[in-house]
């Protein structure tokens, strides 16, 4: 018998049915059956089901001779089910990749409970994906791993859908649970299931995408069939009457009922205008019929919610409508008040900024920021640290909100973005350093130095080169872009390729500093002990091969969905590997995990979500292999002289949508693959570290890492902050003479082209000498 029976009721969903079925059949966990019930659908849904069943024996199709409705159609599928667990999936919704594997693992971990609740997200026709508002109830630590409803009564507040749970089939049969006919059929199913389950567990992971159709769903249909809700609550309270041991839940269900009535009545589309008063009278009658006895346990509610419930119980239709209209008026008024307050605050801050500009510049103040104020990172962070070391007379401040404060070193002062302190510092600081643009309202003063560090070597088109790539430009204001670049005094470059691109894509009269990227200095200074310390903090053993998977953002695609089947890759590689998954920073947040990421304890074995790790440089040091696609991280990781693999399943689409400066597949830093199977074979066989790959890396480093010798930050600080001429700065050490941090896994320690001297131990590697070197034959421009 299969582990899961996935029951899919089908009626007039031909436009969405393929996507629904594909989402199930593509799951990495394959021990399931699909029972699709064609509820006498008048469109092509039945034929679609038959075609899928002919191609995949796991699908069973039941064709009904008449339309019986969503609930009875589910019952039909349940009667045919053979699986240990039942999963209901509406035919316009989809399973998220890896959902069945995560559910199966959680069931095994919790001892096969009667019922498992998992997360879902609403997906809108305009591309938005919004997680269920009650997902906090599923979070680890919110209660016992396995419990009953009596131990976690707050679970009654979870969304009452049948498809965001999985049910042990024996439990459903034991309690004789069935779906009733009519709309709102989930009410007499969900609550009895929660109340009678002898064991409950939760999974804090989005497993289902709940499609919000622009038209055609029950919730957007105007009909008197919404009156079916009264019969459904009759059934629910009838179930309670037949089970005296469940009486304790009457108060909570009574509150859910009155709230449900209020939501339906308040909807602008569900009820015909002529039916609203009648609906409200029926609601009042139900509230009186099932009135909670005095002293019964009733969950706490807000004053606003208590008032709304009271109006429903009293049948005060006109007062309720007035209350709803007042709320509709109140909300726009609040919006206008907030807008006015925001404008007033902006005006005050501009006045403050203007007054601060009248004061002398503070020659000992430097303001730093990175990635639109997303914490302490990248080139600005490396420069800030070096300023404190080489120029301690300069006070440094970092701009980021409170939620990123934990990323800052203890000795660095934080400025809240948009605060008076922030605008005052922008007005008076002698030095301004960022890897993105500063606030548009800021006007650089004479005497200020603005250093643009950038945040990667450009493979994809940037700046003005995006004018013919609307997907990449995404509405970019090129005139404003040039206004910002005209404020740059200095532009930092990592290699000659970057110099050419920046000067063409951002044509302004700044000076280019060809010093290398300070964020890469750590690769030359870190020791073997540092690498082991980082791996230990991540939970990665020394003897396994750590593979960092770090894909980039796609301009032609919303959100982040891995192009690799990560769960299958980790499973197929086995215990000798661990995958560190790091999405692009658009989707990874140092203040929290990537959107939609499952909690660490729910990830498959051999897979670690490192999206919340504040330092990508540390992740690079921990990794023995980097797998990426078109991310600029490849240019940084190449400094470590460790194996690099390019996974490029959509190279043609990416290049067409964004544009690239060269064909990375023609001159790659390592092997190039397109599928999960190819990558699995490459890593498992060790071909990713074959001798010819070292030649690819060597050529790549020579081209893109000529100045990243571990002293880039020093060159920046000595030249920009201490005023030393370029001729006095240390000449970059050639890549072939560098000694980057060794890989931790013994199988990959031979990867570097140049090994450390024999007398160096793991904990005593010294940084490159600090004495100035003779100037290079081709000096870089000075400011």
XYZ file of C-alpha atoms in Angstrom:
783
model
C 0.000 0.000 0.000
C 1.276 3.508 -0.741
C 2.233 5.946 1.978
C -0.111 8.656 0.674
C -3.395 8.735 -1.177
C -3.690 12.156 -2.824
C -7.380 12.795 -3.490
C -8.141 15.402 -6.165
C -11.807 16.342 -6.789
C -12.191 17.834 -10.274
C -14.886 20.082 -11.724
C -14.445 22.781 -14.403
C -10.721 23.314 -13.840
C -9.253 22.473 -17.244
C -7.085 25.607 -17.194
C -5.362 24.610 -13.938
C -5.539 20.814 -13.872
C -2.254 20.155 -15.689
C -0.300 22.279 -13.221
C -2.011 20.594 -10.264
C -1.261 17.050 -11.423
C 2.279 17.906 -12.529
C 3.029 19.285 -9.065
C 2.129 15.910 -7.560
C 3.823 13.671 -10.116
C 7.060 15.679 -9.935
C 7.472 15.149 -6.182
C 10.809 13.637 -5.105
C 8.880 11.337 -2.734
C 7.208 8.806 -5.015
C 5.338 6.426 -2.711
C 1.839 7.723 -3.399
C -1.289 7.181 -5.435
C -3.499 9.865 -6.962
C -7.238 9.370 -6.942
C -8.809 11.948 -9.243
C -12.599 12.212 -9.063
C -14.168 13.721 -12.168
C -17.303 15.299 -10.671
C -19.172 15.178 -13.988
C -17.135 18.119 -15.246
C -18.617 19.728 -18.390
C -15.244 20.850 -19.766
C -12.190 18.859 -20.889
C -11.119 17.964 -17.352
C -12.201 14.335 -17.693
C -10.190 13.846 -20.875
C -7.138 15.448 -19.257
C -7.409 13.045 -16.331
C -7.654 10.048 -18.643
C -4.548 11.142 -20.537
C -2.560 11.467 -17.306
C -3.810 8.087 -16.059
C -2.759 6.432 -19.309
C 0.757 7.821 -18.874
C 1.215 7.153 -15.130
C -0.132 4.064 -13.339
C -0.162 5.886 -10.006
C -3.252 7.821 -11.139
C -6.731 6.355 -10.779
C -9.624 8.262 -12.338
C -13.228 7.962 -11.147
C -15.838 9.460 -13.499
C -19.137 10.323 -11.774
C -22.387 10.156 -13.720
C -23.730 13.297 -12.086
C -22.328 16.303 -10.291
C -22.404 15.664 -6.532
C -20.280 18.543 -5.215
C -16.855 19.002 -3.682
C -17.440 17.256 -0.336
C -19.113 14.067 -1.648
C -16.490 13.891 -4.441
C -13.799 13.798 -1.758
C -15.722 11.026 -0.001
C -15.707 9.047 -3.238
C -11.943 9.357 -3.431
C -11.541 8.443 0.248
C -13.510 5.229 -0.287
C -11.040 4.189 -3.016
C -7.913 5.174 -1.062
C -5.338 2.571 -0.061
C -2.645 4.798 1.433
C -1.583 5.075 5.042
C -2.406 8.786 4.935
C -4.970 10.861 3.068
C -4.076 14.169 1.406
C -6.751 16.324 -0.202
C -5.656 18.667 -2.984
C -8.065 20.959 -4.780
C -7.600 20.733 -8.528
C -6.607 24.369 -9.017
C -3.978 24.252 -6.246
C -0.467 22.776 -6.334
C 1.969 20.941 -4.108
C 5.245 22.748 -3.508
C 8.367 20.828 -4.667
C 9.597 18.563 -1.885
C 6.312 18.778 0.036
C 5.583 15.044 0.186
C 9.137 14.268 1.278
C 8.908 16.855 4.067
C 5.502 15.549 5.172
C 6.675 11.929 5.107
C 9.795 12.759 7.129
C 7.776 14.694 9.687
C 5.264 11.859 10.080
C 8.083 9.410 10.686
C 9.782 11.764 13.139
C 6.575 12.231 15.164
C 5.547 8.587 15.244
C 2.731 8.609 12.666
C 0.179 10.864 14.402
C -3.508 10.821 13.520
C -3.267 14.263 11.952
C -0.449 16.533 10.744
C -0.992 20.251 10.080
C 1.326 21.961 7.584
C 1.703 25.411 6.054
C 0.339 26.896 2.866
C 0.659 30.124 0.916
C -1.868 32.022 -1.159
C -0.740 32.599 -4.740
C -2.424 35.474 -6.561
C -2.979 35.975 -10.266
C -0.629 38.990 -10.174
C 2.286 36.863 -8.959
C 2.133 37.609 -5.232
C 2.780 34.738 -2.811
C 1.577 35.358 0.760
C 1.986 32.835 3.544
C -0.982 31.897 5.721
C -1.424 34.396 8.563
C -1.659 31.611 11.157
C 1.641 29.923 10.259
C 3.063 30.958 13.629
C 0.983 28.177 15.189
C 3.159 25.657 13.322
C 6.518 27.053 14.414
C 8.912 24.792 16.346
C 8.785 25.495 20.062
C 5.174 26.702 19.973
C 4.096 23.491 21.719
C 4.858 19.779 22.138
C 5.972 18.003 18.984
C 3.112 15.535 19.388
C 0.012 16.581 21.276
C -3.757 16.552 21.511
C -6.044 19.514 20.974
C -6.463 19.749 24.748
C -2.721 20.401 25.018
C -2.735 22.965 22.198
C -6.254 24.477 21.977
C -4.886 27.387 19.934
C -4.734 25.041 16.910
C -8.484 25.605 16.536
C -7.555 29.053 15.229
C -5.607 27.568 12.288
C -7.111 27.919 8.833
C -9.966 25.410 8.580
C -9.060 23.905 5.219
C -9.005 20.136 4.703
C -6.023 20.318 2.323
C -3.487 21.860 4.750
C -3.462 18.653 6.794
C -2.816 14.969 6.252
C -4.929 12.343 8.010
C -4.148 8.768 8.932
C -6.654 6.710 6.995
C -7.326 4.423 9.980
C -8.162 7.508 12.052
C -10.663 8.778 9.467
C -12.312 5.366 9.344
C -12.333 5.033 13.139
C -14.074 8.383 13.653
C -16.305 7.922 10.578
C -15.351 11.336 9.272
C -17.020 12.371 6.008
C -17.581 15.552 4.061
C -21.170 16.849 3.833
C -22.772 18.233 0.660
C -23.030 21.965 0.016
C -20.701 24.930 0.265
C -18.439 25.413 3.308
C -18.149 21.634 3.560
C -14.771 22.002 5.285
C -16.367 23.193 8.553
C -18.010 19.881 9.664
C -14.876 18.011 8.601
C -11.970 20.049 9.954
C -13.129 20.752 13.492
C -14.302 17.176 14.273
C -10.973 15.903 12.929
C -9.023 18.233 15.220
C -11.172 17.441 18.255
C -11.081 13.661 17.900
C -7.458 13.132 16.869
C -5.565 11.307 19.582
C -2.262 12.703 18.336
C -1.512 15.908 16.445
C 1.737 17.227 14.970
C 2.732 20.302 12.969
C 5.096 21.024 10.089
C 6.275 24.620 9.694
C 6.718 24.492 5.946
C 4.678 25.715 2.982
C 3.483 22.532 1.284
C 0.510 23.792 -0.742
C 0.089 26.843 -2.960
C -3.533 27.939 -2.604
C -4.536 29.611 -5.857
C -6.520 32.833 -5.511
C -8.418 32.896 -8.777
C -9.356 36.279 -10.164
C -12.820 34.918 -10.927
C -14.694 31.644 -10.638
C -14.040 30.652 -7.020
C -16.790 30.185 -4.432
C -15.518 33.072 -2.322
C -15.860 35.482 -5.259
C -19.289 34.234 -6.355
C -22.478 36.128 -5.518
C -25.092 33.523 -4.605
C -27.665 32.508 -2.021
C -25.737 29.256 -1.755
C -23.642 30.991 0.890
C -26.624 30.229 3.138
C -25.279 26.630 3.137
C -23.033 27.731 5.979
C -25.952 27.471 8.403
C -26.532 23.798 7.629
C -22.823 23.120 8.045
C -22.794 24.575 11.563
C -25.947 22.590 12.348
C -23.937 19.487 11.452
C -20.958 20.628 13.515
C -22.963 21.280 16.675
C -24.912 18.064 16.064
C -21.562 16.272 16.148
C -20.824 17.959 19.485
C -24.219 16.960 20.887
C -23.501 13.335 19.988
C -20.071 13.446 21.652
C -20.513 14.835 25.202
C -16.798 14.406 25.885
C -16.154 17.199 23.369
C -18.424 19.729 25.064
C -15.441 21.755 26.253
C -14.920 23.020 22.690
C -18.402 24.506 22.302
C -17.338 28.010 23.319
C -14.437 28.143 20.858
C -16.570 26.791 18.003
C -19.335 29.236 18.853
C -16.857 32.073 18.430
C -15.644 30.647 15.121
C -19.252 30.414 13.934
C -20.144 34.029 14.725
C -16.902 35.214 13.123
C -17.671 33.153 10.021
C -21.148 34.653 9.722
C -19.718 38.148 10.102
C -17.094 37.575 7.393
C -19.669 36.304 4.899
C -22.068 39.179 5.626
C -19.306 41.799 5.443
C -18.056 40.543 2.069
C -18.863 42.883 -0.787
C -19.485 40.050 -3.259
C -20.763 36.890 -1.591
C -24.391 37.781 -0.785
C -26.943 39.355 -3.131
C -27.966 42.779 -1.738
C -31.558 41.582 -1.223
C -30.353 38.646 0.883
C -28.200 40.472 3.404
C -30.915 41.192 5.967
C -32.263 37.651 5.677
C -28.772 36.213 6.165
C -28.285 38.317 9.278
C -31.590 37.124 10.778
C -30.573 33.524 10.132
C -27.220 34.232 11.770
C -28.938 35.679 14.862
C -31.178 32.593 15.093
C -28.166 30.279 14.934
C -26.374 32.252 17.619
C -29.388 31.952 19.888
C -29.817 28.252 19.132
C -26.235 27.378 19.957
C -25.668 29.992 22.655
C -22.688 29.116 24.839
C -23.731 28.227 28.401
C -22.659 30.612 31.144
C -19.230 29.706 32.478
C -18.208 27.769 29.360
C -14.607 28.067 28.227
C -14.414 30.857 25.627
C -11.090 31.999 24.125
C -10.116 35.618 24.670
C -10.893 38.062 21.870
C -10.156 41.710 21.116
C -12.678 44.403 21.974
C -13.394 44.976 18.287
C -14.024 41.265 17.721
C -16.262 41.029 20.801
C -18.322 43.966 19.532
C -18.724 42.393 16.109
C -19.823 39.095 17.642
C -22.320 40.884 19.866
C -23.893 42.621 16.884
C -24.278 39.285 15.097
C -25.854 37.670 18.163
C -28.264 40.592 18.564
C -29.186 40.580 14.916
C -28.396 44.297 14.720
C -28.164 44.327 10.936
C -28.216 48.095 10.437
C -25.766 48.736 13.260
C -23.444 46.030 11.870
C -23.575 47.606 8.416
C -22.892 51.027 9.909
C -20.031 49.525 11.897
C -18.610 47.991 8.702
C -19.026 51.250 6.769
C -17.379 53.171 9.585
C -14.450 50.790 9.357
C -14.320 51.318 5.597
C -14.241 55.081 6.166
C -11.880 54.801 9.100
C -9.234 52.897 7.189
C -8.771 55.492 4.401
C -8.740 58.198 7.049
C -5.938 56.403 8.868
C -4.059 56.084 5.586
C -4.393 59.817 4.980
C -3.269 60.597 8.522
C -0.246 58.344 8.181
C 0.606 59.947 4.839
C 0.360 63.417 6.332
C 2.499 62.414 9.286
C 5.096 60.873 6.977
C 5.237 64.028 4.846
C 5.579 66.205 7.923
C 8.397 64.030 9.222
C 10.122 64.184 5.840
C 9.884 67.965 5.824
C 11.390 68.170 9.317
C 14.226 65.822 8.355
C 14.983 67.841 5.224
C 15.141 70.995 7.309
C 17.439 69.217 9.767
C 19.606 67.984 6.893
C 19.821 71.469 5.449
C 20.832 72.968 8.776
C 23.496 70.282 9.259
C 24.905 71.123 5.829
C 25.625 74.628 7.122
C 28.012 73.188 9.703
C 31.627 72.328 8.834
C 32.409 68.853 7.540
C 33.608 66.402 10.160
C 36.955 65.229 8.773
C 36.948 62.282 11.214
C 33.531 60.825 10.343
C 32.832 58.045 7.813
C 29.367 56.664 6.979
C 29.069 53.091 5.676
C 26.184 51.075 4.265
C 25.610 48.027 2.061
C 22.818 46.340 0.100
C 20.158 48.967 0.784
C 20.892 48.921 4.529
C 20.594 45.137 4.922
C 23.333 44.751 7.515
C 27.117 44.643 7.878
C 28.542 42.971 4.789
C 30.439 43.084 1.506
C 33.210 45.511 0.562
C 32.029 48.344 2.838
C 32.264 46.036 5.880
C 35.807 44.947 5.006
C 36.841 48.590 4.489
C 35.173 49.707 7.732
C 37.071 47.074 9.707
C 40.348 48.109 8.099
C 39.629 51.799 8.854
C 39.326 50.954 12.551
C 42.645 49.134 12.308
C 44.737 51.555 10.206
C 42.952 54.875 10.809
C 41.562 54.690 14.364
C 41.218 58.466 14.505
C 38.253 58.186 12.093
C 34.864 57.458 13.646
C 32.827 54.978 11.623
C 29.047 54.601 11.670
C 26.933 51.980 9.904
C 23.446 52.512 8.487
C 20.968 49.681 9.031
C 17.673 49.124 10.865
C 17.374 47.435 14.238
C 16.540 44.058 12.706
C 20.078 43.857 11.290
C 21.847 45.188 14.370
C 23.109 41.704 15.267
C 25.302 41.686 12.138
C 27.390 44.656 13.352
C 30.625 44.284 15.356
C 30.113 45.496 18.956
C 32.368 48.526 18.467
C 30.488 49.869 15.420
C 27.805 52.497 16.027
C 24.501 51.952 14.219
C 22.390 54.652 12.550
C 18.712 54.036 11.874
C 17.949 54.663 8.182
C 15.989 57.849 7.664
C 16.581 59.084 11.199
C 17.813 62.545 12.133
C 21.166 61.007 13.041
C 21.413 59.376 9.622
C 20.653 62.575 7.704
C 22.940 64.565 9.968
C 25.806 62.141 9.347
C 25.239 62.257 5.575
C 25.414 66.055 5.738
C 28.657 66.251 7.734
C 30.711 63.103 7.105
C 33.972 63.501 5.227
C 33.733 59.948 3.831
C 30.732 58.075 2.417
C 31.103 54.396 1.460
C 28.455 52.109 -0.033
C 28.012 49.309 -2.555
C 24.699 50.797 -3.749
C 23.399 54.339 -4.149
C 22.770 56.651 -1.213
C 19.300 58.159 -0.572
C 18.154 60.246 -3.510
C 17.433 63.212 -1.250
C 21.080 63.490 -0.259
C 23.214 66.030 -2.142
C 26.936 65.516 -1.752
C 28.799 68.532 -0.425
C 32.101 69.884 -1.697
C 34.834 68.199 0.279
C 32.954 64.950 0.784
C 34.344 61.774 -0.805
C 31.870 59.168 -1.981
C 33.387 55.732 -2.642
C 31.232 53.330 -4.673
C 32.535 49.822 -3.983
C 30.046 47.854 -6.158
C 29.103 44.340 -5.057
C 30.280 41.920 -7.698
C 32.080 41.383 -10.971
C 29.527 41.958 -13.737
C 28.567 39.023 -15.908
C 25.047 40.336 -16.492
C 24.378 43.750 -18.025
C 24.356 46.707 -15.655
C 23.502 50.404 -15.659
C 22.923 52.032 -19.046
C 23.563 48.691 -20.762
C 20.110 47.609 -19.530
C 18.304 50.107 -21.740
C 17.545 47.394 -24.319
C 16.679 44.760 -21.688
C 13.356 45.780 -20.104
C 13.117 42.633 -17.959
C 16.438 43.445 -16.324
C 15.818 47.173 -16.158
C 12.415 46.653 -14.484
C 11.363 50.273 -14.942
C 14.759 51.754 -14.059
C 14.945 55.553 -14.245
C 18.167 55.997 -16.225
C 18.189 59.761 -15.785
C 18.104 59.341 -12.007
C 20.751 56.616 -12.295
C 23.133 59.092 -13.892
C 22.336 61.691 -11.235
C 23.569 59.199 -8.646
C 26.688 58.144 -10.539
C 27.638 61.793 -11.028
C 28.031 61.963 -7.235
C 30.626 59.183 -7.153
C 34.169 60.351 -6.576
C 35.748 56.906 -6.621
C 34.701 53.593 -8.161
C 36.315 50.411 -6.895
C 37.211 47.732 -9.428
C 38.094 44.066 -8.905
C 39.628 43.395 -12.328
C 40.208 44.997 -15.750
C 36.923 43.570 -17.033
C 35.003 45.389 -14.278
C 36.846 48.623 -14.984
C 35.725 48.602 -18.607
C 32.138 47.708 -17.750
C 31.716 50.270 -14.961
C 33.131 53.120 -17.050
C 30.779 52.293 -19.928
C 27.660 51.370 -17.925
C 28.074 54.274 -15.465
C 29.656 57.081 -17.543
C 30.490 59.769 -14.978
C 33.666 61.684 -14.081
C 34.760 59.502 -11.152
C 38.177 57.935 -10.649
C 38.549 54.169 -10.859
C 40.567 52.460 -8.133
C 41.893 49.144 -9.437
C 42.634 47.749 -5.985
C 40.660 44.460 -5.888
C 37.666 43.619 -3.696
C 38.224 44.069 0.067
C 35.543 41.486 0.865
C 37.845 38.834 -0.640
C 40.806 39.646 1.613
C 39.630 37.078 4.136
C 40.247 34.264 1.653
C 43.986 34.957 1.838
C 44.142 35.545 5.601
C 41.914 32.777 6.971
C 43.630 29.703 8.409
C 42.697 26.043 8.366
C 41.578 26.492 11.974
C 39.245 29.292 10.892
C 37.712 27.052 8.244
C 37.121 24.252 10.753
C 35.623 26.708 13.245
C 33.138 27.989 10.663
C 32.181 24.471 9.604
C 31.677 23.421 13.200
C 29.351 26.370 13.775
C 27.350 25.292 10.724
C 27.314 21.654 11.844
C 29.422 20.424 8.919
C 31.924 17.637 9.759
C 35.506 17.989 8.574
C 35.487 14.760 6.572
C 32.446 15.402 4.340
C 32.434 17.400 1.116
C 30.527 20.645 1.668
C 28.849 21.907 -1.517
C 27.677 25.524 -1.475
C 24.733 26.021 -3.850
C 24.345 29.748 -4.510
C 22.172 30.603 -7.529
C 21.457 34.137 -8.676
C 18.223 36.047 -9.232
C 16.234 35.685 -12.466
C 14.759 38.905 -13.827
C 12.261 36.967 -15.901
C 10.966 34.959 -12.929
C 9.145 35.989 -9.746
C 10.414 34.683 -6.437
C 12.927 31.899 -5.948
C 12.404 28.290 -6.913
C 15.552 26.134 -7.118
C 16.348 24.789 -10.576
C 17.862 21.778 -8.860
C 15.939 19.026 -7.079
C 17.928 19.651 -3.916
C 16.344 16.906 -1.827
C 17.085 14.291 -4.491
C 20.599 15.629 -5.017
C 21.362 15.358 -1.290
C 19.859 11.884 -1.102
C 21.707 10.588 -4.161
C 25.070 12.009 -3.075
C 24.742 10.282 0.281
C 26.370 10.871 3.680
C 29.727 11.923 2.241
C 28.259 15.265 1.114
C 26.306 18.127 2.628
C 24.575 20.854 0.603
C 24.650 24.433 1.871
C 21.792 26.274 0.146
C 22.168 30.047 -0.204
C 19.609 31.943 -2.371
C 20.353 35.355 -3.887
C 20.135 38.195 -1.367
C 16.843 39.303 -2.941
C 15.417 36.126 -1.406
C 17.816 35.549 1.520
C 17.677 37.822 4.543
C 20.362 38.075 7.277
C 17.474 38.826 9.643
C 15.673 35.562 8.805
C 15.473 32.598 6.417
C 14.458 32.808 2.801
C 10.790 33.148 2.088
C 9.128 29.790 2.085
C 12.185 27.994 3.500
C 11.375 25.122 5.848
C 12.830 25.143 9.376
C 16.186 23.451 9.794
C 14.754 20.440 11.594
C 12.436 19.735 8.646
C 15.104 19.764 5.925
C 16.137 16.448 4.400
C 19.326 14.960 5.771
C 22.395 16.359 4.066
C 20.761 19.733 3.285
C 21.359 22.956 5.231
C 19.521 26.232 4.613
C 22.170 28.938 5.152
C 20.110 31.792 3.715
C 20.123 33.608 7.066
C 23.889 33.387 7.570
C 25.208 36.975 7.660
C 28.519 36.307 5.875
C 28.694 34.729 2.431
C 32.488 34.886 2.718
C 32.363 32.499 5.690
C 30.143 30.154 3.695
C 32.709 30.176 0.899
C 35.459 29.310 3.376
C 33.358 26.439 4.725
C 32.610 25.027 1.265
C 34.812 22.562 -0.582
C 32.903 23.095 -3.838
C 30.780 25.953 -5.177
C 27.823 25.200 -7.445
C 26.327 28.329 -8.977
C 24.872 29.547 -12.235
C 25.471 33.182 -13.191
C 26.152 34.625 -9.737
C 29.078 36.988 -9.315
C 30.025 34.848 -6.320
C 31.978 32.644 -8.732
C 34.495 35.458 -9.293
C 35.061 35.763 -5.537
C 35.155 32.029 -4.809
C 37.754 31.546 -7.539
C 40.252 33.204 -5.196
C 40.143 30.095 -2.998
C 41.243 27.890 -5.913
C 38.672 25.256 -4.997
C 36.416 23.353 -7.415
C 33.680 25.369 -9.128
C 30.730 23.931 -11.047
C 28.297 25.916 -13.196
C 24.721 24.632 -13.288
C 23.129 26.519 -16.201
C 19.770 24.943 -17.125
C 18.415 28.208 -18.565
C 21.494 29.919 -20.004
C 19.754 30.950 -23.212
C 16.706 32.362 -21.382
C 18.850 34.170 -18.822
C 21.079 35.731 -21.470
C 18.079 36.808 -23.551
C 16.279 38.401 -20.594
C 19.209 40.127 -18.902
C 22.069 40.270 -21.380
C 25.614 39.198 -20.496
C 29.030 40.652 -21.261
C 30.501 37.333 -22.333
C 29.585 33.666 -22.658
C 30.467 32.142 -19.302
C 29.868 28.637 -20.690
C 32.647 29.164 -23.250
C 35.261 30.211 -20.676
C 33.998 28.727 -17.394
C 35.864 28.397 -14.093
C 34.965 24.693 -13.993
C 32.676 22.009 -15.414
C 29.301 23.066 -16.855
C 26.141 20.966 -16.314
C 22.457 21.484 -17.058
C 20.535 18.881 -15.048
C 20.365 17.507 -11.523
C 21.462 14.092 -12.794
C 24.527 15.542 -14.525
C 25.503 17.406 -11.365
C 25.000 14.311 -9.210
C 27.215 12.226 -11.471
C 29.882 14.937 -11.627
C 30.123 15.331 -7.842
C 29.774 11.654 -6.970
C 32.498 10.624 -9.435
C 34.932 13.337 -8.330
C 35.113 14.732 -11.877
C 34.410 18.209 -10.516
C 37.978 18.211 -9.143
C 39.728 16.493 -12.052
C 43.164 17.868 -13.089
C 41.825 19.736 -16.133
C 39.504 21.748 -13.897
C 42.542 23.322 -12.218
C 43.601 24.694 -15.585
C 40.161 26.247 -16.052
C 40.351 27.851 -12.599
C 43.870 29.137 -13.178
C 42.863 30.905 -16.392
C 39.749 32.266 -14.720
C 41.727 33.628 -11.729
C 44.298 35.221 -13.998
C 41.528 37.101 -15.793
C 39.213 38.028 -12.942
C 41.264 37.939 -9.703
C 44.485 39.831 -10.533
C 44.339 42.197 -7.518
C 42.566 40.105 -4.836
C 45.726 39.268 -2.900
C 44.411 39.915 0.610
C 45.430 43.606 0.762
C 42.636 45.305 -1.149
C 41.113 46.892 1.960
C 44.539 48.114 3.020
C 45.092 49.794 -0.344
C 41.674 51.488 -0.117
C 42.201 52.794 3.423
C 45.744 53.987 2.883
C 44.835 55.801 -0.331
C 41.317 57.110 0.379
C 41.363 57.689 4.134
C 45.055 58.333 4.791
C 45.854 60.109 1.531
C 48.794 57.955 0.448
C 49.625 58.051 -3.292
C 48.994 54.957 -5.372
C 52.727 54.611 -5.987
C 53.235 53.961 -2.255
C 50.686 51.154 -2.065
C 51.574 47.452 -2.102
C 51.680 45.907 -5.558
C 49.218 42.993 -5.901
C 50.718 39.526 -5.512
C 50.094 37.367 -8.628
C 47.512 34.586 -8.200
C 50.120 31.863 -8.658
C 52.069 33.138 -5.623
C 49.149 33.347 -3.197
C 48.261 30.922 -0.415
C 44.473 30.981 0.099
C 42.771 29.249 3.014
C 42.871 25.470 2.546
C 39.709 23.418 2.140
C 38.613 21.424 5.179
C 37.737 18.159 3.471
C 40.968 16.167 2.919
C 39.827 15.157 -0.558
C 39.922 18.796 -1.706
C 43.006 20.154 0.047
C 45.126 19.497 -3.033
C 43.043 21.940 -5.094
C 45.207 25.030 -4.617
C 47.803 25.636 -7.272
C 50.273 26.928 -4.706
C 50.603 25.177 -1.335
C 51.571 26.935 1.908
C 55.192 26.660 2.930
C 55.914 23.497 4.887
C 56.710 25.383 8.105
C 53.224 26.962 8.262
C 50.830 25.207 10.620
C 47.044 25.364 10.469
C 46.823 27.940 13.206
C 49.879 30.058 12.430
C 49.484 31.102 8.802
C 50.549 34.709 8.531
C 48.965 37.375 6.312
C 50.983 38.794 3.436
C 53.690 41.272 4.484
C 52.418 44.746 5.303
C 55.417 46.676 3.977
C 54.773 48.793 0.887
C 55.835 47.180 -2.389
C 57.303 48.870 -5.454
C 54.702 50.390 -7.751
C 53.413 48.294 -10.626
C 54.444 48.990 -14.187
C 50.938 50.166 -14.990
C 49.879 52.406 -12.088
C 46.169 52.810 -11.427
C 44.513 56.224 -11.582
C 44.464 58.331 -8.438
C 41.705 60.544 -7.121
